[in-house]
């Protein structure tokens, strides 16, 4: 590593290490957060959205690009592909906004020991991500529903729904799983985790090799991908969100249908649980059955 | 260090290499020079932090191409200068196996892992190369397995196969023994030997287990302070006892025994004003010179007088074979005489464990067991949805004041038994009671105030950022009233006061082990469970651990250790429980268990060099330390042990 | 809540790990996993995108049926199905309530049924392909379809490293538990327990980060010594790596079979 100048240059292996580190850790955490059930209090959902503190911490301590992209890849691989929840093309939007938000948060911190800076950056990261997602969601409905203005109450309700979920995510997930852990971890890990990767801890004067990272090619690819993702996502949501909302569809199945489908899913779930339990009992109890969350 | 071999005969040649890691002031290598011939089997030894691993990273160009530090000097690999080639090119000539080899395996299945490197290089016959490498390491039958299905030893062999797949001329293996149990370690070394002998590979190992060096290596190379001090044939190198002692590297057990014996004989001879020619005649016929002039033979006591390698060099045996020849030569025709009955006398000076067993052992009807297994069974579900029973109906009672060693080979169920006691796993049938209460109804948190579980890998226990906090964590989270006092008591007893502000992860192996024991003892549990406490420890640290175990007794009355370390069992345990295949195969005192050779081999336990030598000499040794062995041999030689000592004319 | 609670009690880290590993690796014998990954990925793309544009109930139901069959063929573990069902209950139920809240009525039930079907088709297609296929094949397929080599490597590396990560996580969590104090009362709706475990979960990442950092270093170093970065830049290596991919009759039959079936669905729906 050429440390003499304070330009933050990394060898390709160090980049790979940061990438692998971020990917494995955030991926693992994502598996857990995907499995933690949400607590729903009316329209307010207390869910553990994500452990944003992991990429936030790593972005603040290391080069943010590799940590941010690593985390996003980790989410796709561990949290989605492995759990069979990969949403296909729609994931692109999440990938881009999340990486971008984490990157910005990482760039905001100049001194990892400055708690105020770390705190502000952590919250900013979460807010940017949530804001982007909310705006994208609202935009999708806007574009997706042909007669958006014509549907009474749709516009405000969409904004309210997105706004509430935005506030939820920022205030609940953002505080508990981004702000507090990041404040706890960054100063503790600073100067400790870097030597393990053979990297010199960054200092105030450390500058990133900006030219190498944000090339016109990257920017253009990013924009193109964002547009593609956006279009794909809005097309995909056209239909189901509000498309046929008020179209007066013939009430062939009535309310029973939805309960039927819900019940079917519940029955399958119940049967699966019963089968699993029966098998488990047949095989006698598994080791370490203490409950975990 | 520069021998006369021509360039092309050299696998590795280093000239005056100095290297400073980035961000560090002190150079790790300070003018190191080394030449290793093709086809050799070389061990590199040295104290912690002497630059062994750094040296080996020169061979495949990781230094200076990957770690961009300050580098000077010359490195030549197979006659070609290394600085003009990158890591990828050098790696085709040099295979490298890491100490934490598990992290080296990056592919999901065995064959994929073996083919990984040739594929990256775009070699069309990658499949053949991968299969060939597996063949060399004896893994062909496992080629379709997933990595996580393999045992530790198999994983190490696979890491080896991965490194071999490009058919490099040189193979570097970093501390193969440290993460493996003795049986698997030997298996790995057998493969290394065949690679060296049959496939002509140059094998370089970083190793501090001198028994393995003696058995397998041809050449040994000592490093100190970033320099190569010497490079010698193994038997000579391991006889440089003063150097080894200075760097706390223990020579092989048989070497220690021989040294000990000659010092005993010297005392004897000195007392009796015997001439030095009275040593037994050289009868070994193995090229060992006769036992030493006594003045030169006590490196432990007089390092300055330790044997020098020169014209009249002095050599102690380093392998079991040599030892058998050496000692049987000394014992003359009487090697087959029974020395058993009174050998306990010979080792009388050594405090034998066992007294406690009789005080409060299981025979004591009044004693209430601390732990009781009632037909306990435990099964795990494996990945292929199959059930695997690891414990098959265990009935055991553990009593207060016992020092219990749990032995058995890998997969015999040692760890599972410990996990049942700690409540980490609950029995799938039967019951386990701790302090009279069924573990099924207790959470891990509740049980852990009675039972401490110390992990095999201390690093898994470190959850705080300094030693003080590690020890304090439990006491504080459970709000013990006397927490502060207890913490300082623990730090003092385990000699951690000077380390209390350091990060435990960055301590040495022995220090880490002490921290883990302090963590376990801090709650003053009734029972402490130690999983393989001597694994990964070099021998000096291991000795230190024995002392720490004594300290532990001040706080915990009952200790259970799961171990492969037969020496530890001999020296420490009052009760030995042998597990084979999930059942209790033996339960008794150490002496009882070790007397049963059939049981020992059935349990897959590896006898120590001393135990092996003693049994091959037909000496019935009750202890197992080199000192005990030397005392026994000495007693026989001086006639204290054997009635017809007249058969030994030299000493008559 | 009762369901969730008993589900929670049933869950252990070991169990989750086991189920996930089963999902990832247990598919070696599934009949679908013998298909060419590129074909399967293209097949997936179709069923991941097209359903969104279809509002015909017959076609959707037909596709759903087909996905059920392929899911069964790919021998997915019950655990994944359970997660899917719970997810559907949450998502669709929530939407239904929301629709009532915002002035919708019974008439929104049908669109929601369709939505359920679409979601199911897409999810099942993704389960069929991504859970039923050997991760190695997925990564080869992605590489062949032009994804960066680093991504396809990360994918198979993820599967390799998962058991190691879980093992380490279990040990760390165990360390916290062996030295910690669980709340004495579970609290209303087990909130104290939930908070305790959530806190442990977050705290666990401190030691885990350090341990993983240590491991990443060895891993990347080892990758370097085995020509990984060399291979990334080397087109011959990629070609060689993908040489074993061959489109067989079986693949063509599978794709054309699917195509015929879907066209049939459209035809039937047109006749109705």
mmCIF file of N, CA and C in Angstrom, chain A residues 11-18 20 195-199, chain B residues 19 21 53-63 65-68 87-88 91 94-101 103-106 116-117 120-121 163 172 174 206, chain C residues 153 157 212-230:
data_model
loop_
_atom_site.group_PDB
_atom_site.id
_atom_site.type_symbol
_atom_site.label_atom_id
_atom_site.label_comp_id
_atom_site.label_asym_id
_atom_site.label_seq_id
_atom_site.Cartn_x
_atom_site.Cartn_y
_atom_site.Cartn_z
ATOM 1 N N UNK A 11 -4.482 -2.247 -2.945
ATOM 2 C CA UNK A 11 -4.162 -3.251 -3.945
ATOM 3 C C UNK A 11 -5.450 -3.996 -4.272
ATOM 4 N N UNK A 12 -5.443 -4.688 -5.400
ATOM 5 C CA UNK A 12 -6.689 -5.345 -5.789
ATOM 6 C C UNK A 12 -7.075 -6.402 -4.767
ATOM 7 N N UNK A 13 -6.071 -6.990 -4.097
ATOM 8 C CA UNK A 13 -6.403 -8.004 -3.101
ATOM 9 C C UNK A 13 -7.066 -7.378 -1.891
ATOM 10 N N UNK A 14 -6.611 -6.192 -1.531
ATOM 11 C CA UNK A 14 -7.241 -5.551 -0.385
ATOM 12 C C UNK A 14 -8.681 -5.183 -0.696
ATOM 13 N N UNK A 15 -8.894 -4.768 -1.920
ATOM 14 C CA UNK A 15 -10.269 -4.483 -2.319
ATOM 15 C C UNK A 15 -11.113 -5.750 -2.197
ATOM 16 N N UNK A 16 -10.532 -6.842 -2.669
ATOM 17 C CA UNK A 16 -11.237 -8.117 -2.617
ATOM 18 C C UNK A 16 -11.541 -8.508 -1.172
ATOM 19 N N UNK A 17 -10.578 -8.277 -0.284
ATOM 20 C CA UNK A 17 -10.798 -8.618 1.122
ATOM 21 C C UNK A 17 -11.966 -7.836 1.695
ATOM 22 N N UNK A 18 -11.993 -6.549 1.418
ATOM 23 C CA UNK A 18 -13.079 -5.723 1.939
ATOM 24 C C UNK A 18 -14.404 -6.215 1.379
ATOM 25 N N UNK A 20 -15.133 -9.251 0.268
ATOM 26 C CA UNK A 20 -15.501 -10.555 0.836
ATOM 27 C C UNK A 20 -16.006 -10.388 2.265
ATOM 28 N N UNK A 195 -5.648 -3.689 10.699
ATOM 29 C CA UNK A 195 -4.415 -4.490 10.626
ATOM 30 C C UNK A 195 -4.690 -5.951 10.297
ATOM 31 N N UNK A 196 -5.868 -6.445 10.689
ATOM 32 C CA UNK A 196 -6.190 -7.838 10.383
ATOM 33 C C UNK A 196 -6.267 -8.065 8.885
ATOM 34 N N UNK A 197 -6.574 -7.021 8.150
ATOM 35 C CA UNK A 197 -6.610 -7.143 6.695
ATOM 36 C C UNK A 197 -5.314 -6.638 6.076
ATOM 37 N N UNK A 198 -4.375 -6.234 6.918
ATOM 38 C CA UNK A 198 -3.132 -5.706 6.383
ATOM 39 C C UNK A 198 -3.308 -4.332 5.764
ATOM 40 N N UNK A 199 -4.271 -3.580 6.266
ATOM 41 C CA UNK A 199 -4.521 -2.243 5.733
ATOM 42 C C UNK A 199 -4.234 -1.236 6.836
ATOM 43 N N UNK B 19 13.063 -7.458 5.192
ATOM 44 C CA UNK B 19 11.706 -7.043 4.855
ATOM 45 C C UNK B 19 11.033 -6.376 6.041
ATOM 46 N N UNK B 21 7.222 -5.002 7.146
ATOM 47 C CA UNK B 21 5.808 -4.933 6.788
ATOM 48 C C UNK B 21 5.373 -3.483 6.740
ATOM 49 N N UNK B 53 6.885 -17.546 8.994
ATOM 50 C CA UNK B 53 5.858 -17.472 7.962
ATOM 51 C C UNK B 53 6.215 -16.429 6.913
ATOM 52 N N UNK B 54 6.792 -15.331 7.382
ATOM 53 C CA UNK B 54 7.204 -14.290 6.443
ATOM 54 C C UNK B 54 8.217 -14.850 5.448
ATOM 55 N N UNK B 55 9.149 -15.620 5.970
ATOM 56 C CA UNK B 55 10.164 -16.224 5.120
ATOM 57 C C UNK B 55 9.517 -17.070 4.030
ATOM 58 N N UNK B 56 8.544 -17.866 4.444
ATOM 59 C CA UNK B 56 7.921 -18.770 3.474
ATOM 60 C C UNK B 56 7.085 -18.017 2.453
ATOM 61 N N UNK B 57 6.602 -16.830 2.827
ATOM 62 C CA UNK B 57 5.820 -16.059 1.867
ATOM 63 C C UNK B 57 6.706 -15.402 0.802
ATOM 64 N N UNK B 58 7.999 -15.463 1.026
ATOM 65 C CA UNK B 58 8.914 -15.009 -0.018
ATOM 66 C C UNK B 58 8.902 -15.972 -1.189
ATOM 67 N N UNK B 59 8.703 -17.245 -0.865
ATOM 68 C CA UNK B 59 8.878 -18.285 -1.883
ATOM 69 C C UNK B 59 7.878 -18.140 -3.022
ATOM 70 N N UNK B 60 6.641 -17.781 -2.695
ATOM 71 C CA UNK B 60 5.678 -17.667 -3.784
ATOM 72 C C UNK B 60 5.377 -16.216 -4.124
ATOM 73 N N UNK B 61 6.245 -15.331 -3.688
ATOM 74 C CA UNK B 61 6.144 -13.953 -4.137
ATOM 75 C C UNK B 61 5.077 -13.128 -3.436
ATOM 76 N N UNK B 62 4.365 -13.734 -2.448
ATOM 77 C CA UNK B 62 3.398 -12.919 -1.709
ATOM 78 C C UNK B 62 4.131 -11.717 -1.126
ATOM 79 N N UNK B 63 5.341 -11.965 -0.706
ATOM 80 C CA UNK B 63 6.258 -10.894 -0.378
ATOM 81 C C UNK B 63 7.301 -10.899 -1.486
ATOM 82 N N UNK B 65 5.405 -8.951 -3.628
ATOM 83 C CA UNK B 65 4.431 -8.475 -4.610
ATOM 84 C C UNK B 65 3.083 -8.168 -3.996
ATOM 85 N N UNK B 66 2.733 -8.898 -2.962
ATOM 86 C CA UNK B 66 1.396 -8.778 -2.394
ATOM 87 C C UNK B 66 1.427 -7.863 -1.180
ATOM 88 N N UNK B 67 2.388 -8.094 -0.307
ATOM 89 C CA UNK B 67 2.616 -7.180 0.807
ATOM 90 C C UNK B 67 3.680 -6.197 0.364
ATOM 91 N N UNK B 68 3.247 -4.991 0.093
ATOM 92 C CA UNK B 68 4.186 -4.052 -0.493
ATOM 93 C C UNK B 68 4.939 -3.342 0.629
ATOM 94 N N UNK B 87 2.957 -13.174 -8.455
ATOM 95 C CA UNK B 87 2.502 -14.253 -7.588
ATOM 96 C C UNK B 87 1.909 -15.404 -8.406
ATOM 97 N N UNK B 88 1.161 -15.039 -9.427
ATOM 98 C CA UNK B 88 0.510 -16.078 -10.224
ATOM 99 C C UNK B 88 1.539 -16.994 -10.885
ATOM 100 N N UNK B 91 3.391 -19.052 -8.225
ATOM 101 C CA UNK B 91 2.550 -20.067 -7.598
ATOM 102 C C UNK B 91 2.511 -21.356 -8.400
ATOM 103 N N UNK B 94 5.455 -22.988 -6.708
ATOM 104 C CA UNK B 94 5.416 -23.121 -5.251
ATOM 105 C C UNK B 94 3.974 -23.237 -4.781
ATOM 106 N N UNK B 95 3.642 -24.356 -4.159
ATOM 107 C CA UNK B 95 2.320 -24.500 -3.554
ATOM 108 C C UNK B 95 2.391 -24.119 -2.091
ATOM 109 N N UNK B 96 1.343 -23.500 -1.599
ATOM 110 C CA UNK B 96 1.392 -23.018 -0.214
ATOM 111 C C UNK B 96 0.145 -23.493 0.521
ATOM 112 N N UNK B 97 0.336 -24.094 1.693
ATOM 113 C CA UNK B 97 -0.798 -24.501 2.515
ATOM 114 C C UNK B 97 -0.747 -23.716 3.816
ATOM 115 N N UNK B 98 -1.822 -23.023 4.103
ATOM 116 C CA UNK B 98 -1.843 -22.140 5.262
ATOM 117 C C UNK B 98 -2.084 -22.890 6.558
ATOM 118 N N UNK B 99 -1.748 -22.195 7.628
ATOM 119 C CA UNK B 99 -1.988 -22.778 8.945
ATOM 120 C C UNK B 99 -3.491 -22.916 9.194
ATOM 121 N N UNK B 100 -4.235 -21.856 8.910
ATOM 122 C CA UNK B 100 -5.695 -21.985 9.027
ATOM 123 C C UNK B 100 -6.247 -22.409 7.666
ATOM 124 N N UNK B 101 -5.922 -23.649 7.334
ATOM 125 C CA UNK B 101 -6.195 -24.162 5.987
ATOM 126 C C UNK B 101 -7.670 -24.144 5.629
ATOM 127 N N UNK B 103 -9.714 -21.834 5.798
ATOM 128 C CA UNK B 103 -10.060 -20.624 5.058
ATOM 129 C C UNK B 103 -9.448 -20.580 3.676
ATOM 130 N N UNK B 104 -8.631 -21.556 3.397
ATOM 131 C CA UNK B 104 -7.998 -21.627 2.091
ATOM 132 C C UNK B 104 -8.920 -22.321 1.086
ATOM 133 N N UNK B 105 -9.859 -23.076 1.608
ATOM 134 C CA UNK B 105 -10.741 -23.833 0.727
ATOM 135 C C UNK B 105 -11.894 -22.931 0.310
ATOM 136 N N UNK B 106 -12.018 -22.709 -0.988
ATOM 137 C CA UNK B 106 -12.981 -21.717 -1.440
ATOM 138 C C UNK B 106 -14.098 -22.298 -2.290
ATOM 139 N N UNK B 116 -9.464 -26.045 -8.982
ATOM 140 C CA UNK B 116 -9.610 -24.592 -8.998
ATOM 141 C C UNK B 116 -8.429 -23.876 -9.635
ATOM 142 N N UNK B 117 -7.231 -24.215 -9.163
ATOM 143 C CA UNK B 117 -6.058 -23.497 -9.674
ATOM 144 C C UNK B 117 -5.825 -23.751 -11.168
ATOM 145 N N UNK B 120 -8.147 -21.736 -13.203
ATOM 146 C CA UNK B 120 -7.826 -20.315 -13.254
ATOM 147 C C UNK B 120 -6.712 -20.021 -14.246
ATOM 148 N N UNK B 121 -5.810 -20.967 -14.373
ATOM 149 C CA UNK B 121 -4.715 -20.762 -15.312
ATOM 150 C C UNK B 121 -5.113 -21.140 -16.729
ATOM 151 N N UNK B 163 -3.066 -27.139 -3.493
ATOM 152 C CA UNK B 163 -1.768 -26.522 -3.755
ATOM 153 C C UNK B 163 -0.960 -27.348 -4.750
ATOM 154 N N UNK B 172 5.048 -25.642 0.331
ATOM 155 C CA UNK B 172 5.287 -25.033 1.639
ATOM 156 C C UNK B 172 4.068 -25.293 2.499
ATOM 157 N N UNK B 174 2.469 -24.625 6.272
ATOM 158 C CA UNK B 174 2.633 -23.854 7.502
ATOM 159 C C UNK B 174 1.967 -24.576 8.668
ATOM 160 N N UNK B 206 6.780 -25.456 8.181
ATOM 161 C CA UNK B 206 7.043 -24.668 9.378
ATOM 162 C C UNK B 206 6.483 -25.512 10.513
ATOM 163 N N UNK C 153 -18.226 -15.979 -8.768
ATOM 164 C CA UNK C 153 -17.380 -16.604 -7.753
ATOM 165 C C UNK C 153 -17.973 -16.380 -6.373
ATOM 166 N N UNK C 157 -18.786 -19.070 -3.556
ATOM 167 C CA UNK C 157 -18.036 -18.896 -2.308
ATOM 168 C C UNK C 157 -19.000 -18.714 -1.145
ATOM 169 N N UNK C 212 -14.066 -12.570 10.988
ATOM 170 C CA UNK C 212 -14.238 -12.670 9.543
ATOM 171 C C UNK C 212 -13.138 -11.912 8.810
ATOM 172 N N UNK C 213 -12.727 -10.794 9.400
ATOM 173 C CA UNK C 213 -11.642 -10.038 8.776
ATOM 174 C C UNK C 213 -10.392 -10.901 8.693
ATOM 175 N N UNK C 214 -10.122 -11.597 9.787
ATOM 176 C CA UNK C 214 -8.950 -12.454 9.812
ATOM 177 C C UNK C 214 -9.047 -13.518 8.719
ATOM 178 N N UNK C 215 -10.247 -14.083 8.610
ATOM 179 C CA UNK C 215 -10.413 -15.142 7.640
ATOM 180 C C UNK C 215 -10.314 -14.617 6.206
ATOM 181 N N UNK C 216 -10.936 -13.456 5.977
ATOM 182 C CA UNK C 216 -10.930 -12.936 4.608
ATOM 183 C C UNK C 216 -9.506 -12.774 4.116
ATOM 184 N N UNK C 217 -8.648 -12.391 5.030
ATOM 185 C CA UNK C 217 -7.277 -12.164 4.604
ATOM 186 C C UNK C 217 -6.638 -13.449 4.094
ATOM 187 N N UNK C 218 -6.757 -14.509 4.868
ATOM 188 C CA UNK C 218 -6.199 -15.780 4.401
ATOM 189 C C UNK C 218 -6.837 -16.196 3.091
ATOM 190 N N UNK C 219 -8.150 -16.056 3.025
ATOM 191 C CA UNK C 219 -8.854 -16.509 1.839
ATOM 192 C C UNK C 219 -8.366 -15.781 0.600
ATOM 193 N N UNK C 220 -8.296 -14.462 0.704
ATOM 194 C CA UNK C 220 -7.907 -13.698 -0.475
ATOM 195 C C UNK C 220 -6.445 -13.975 -0.836
ATOM 196 N N UNK C 221 -5.636 -14.134 0.191
ATOM 197 C CA UNK C 221 -4.238 -14.459 -0.070
ATOM 198 C C UNK C 221 -4.134 -15.806 -0.779
ATOM 199 N N UNK C 222 -4.922 -16.753 -0.283
ATOM 200 C CA UNK C 222 -4.894 -18.086 -0.897
ATOM 201 C C UNK C 222 -5.420 -18.030 -2.333
ATOM 202 N N UNK C 223 -6.430 -17.205 -2.546
ATOM 203 C CA UNK C 223 -6.956 -17.053 -3.910
ATOM 204 C C UNK C 223 -5.860 -16.554 -4.837
ATOM 205 N N UNK C 224 -5.089 -15.626 -4.314
ATOM 206 C CA UNK C 224 -4.005 -15.052 -5.098
ATOM 207 C C UNK C 224 -2.996 -16.138 -5.483
ATOM 208 N N UNK C 225 -2.644 -16.975 -4.511
ATOM 209 C CA UNK C 225 -1.643 -18.001 -4.799
ATOM 210 C C UNK C 225 -2.195 -19.061 -5.738
ATOM 211 N N UNK C 226 -3.480 -19.069 -5.914
ATOM 212 C CA UNK C 226 -4.027 -20.096 -6.792
ATOM 213 C C UNK C 226 -4.545 -19.505 -8.091
ATOM 214 N N UNK C 227 -4.011 -18.350 -8.403
ATOM 215 C CA UNK C 227 -4.245 -17.803 -9.729
ATOM 216 C C UNK C 227 -5.622 -17.243 -9.956
ATOM 217 N N UNK C 228 -6.338 -16.890 -8.891
ATOM 218 C CA UNK C 228 -7.703 -16.423 -9.089
ATOM 219 C C UNK C 228 -7.757 -15.117 -9.873
ATOM 220 N N UNK C 229 -6.932 -14.158 -9.457
ATOM 221 C CA UNK C 229 -7.006 -12.866 -10.143
ATOM 222 C C UNK C 229 -6.454 -12.995 -11.567
ATOM 223 N N UNK C 230 -5.517 -13.921 -11.714
ATOM 224 C CA UNK C 230 -4.994 -14.216 -13.045
ATOM 225 C C UNK C 230 -6.115 -14.746 -13.934
#
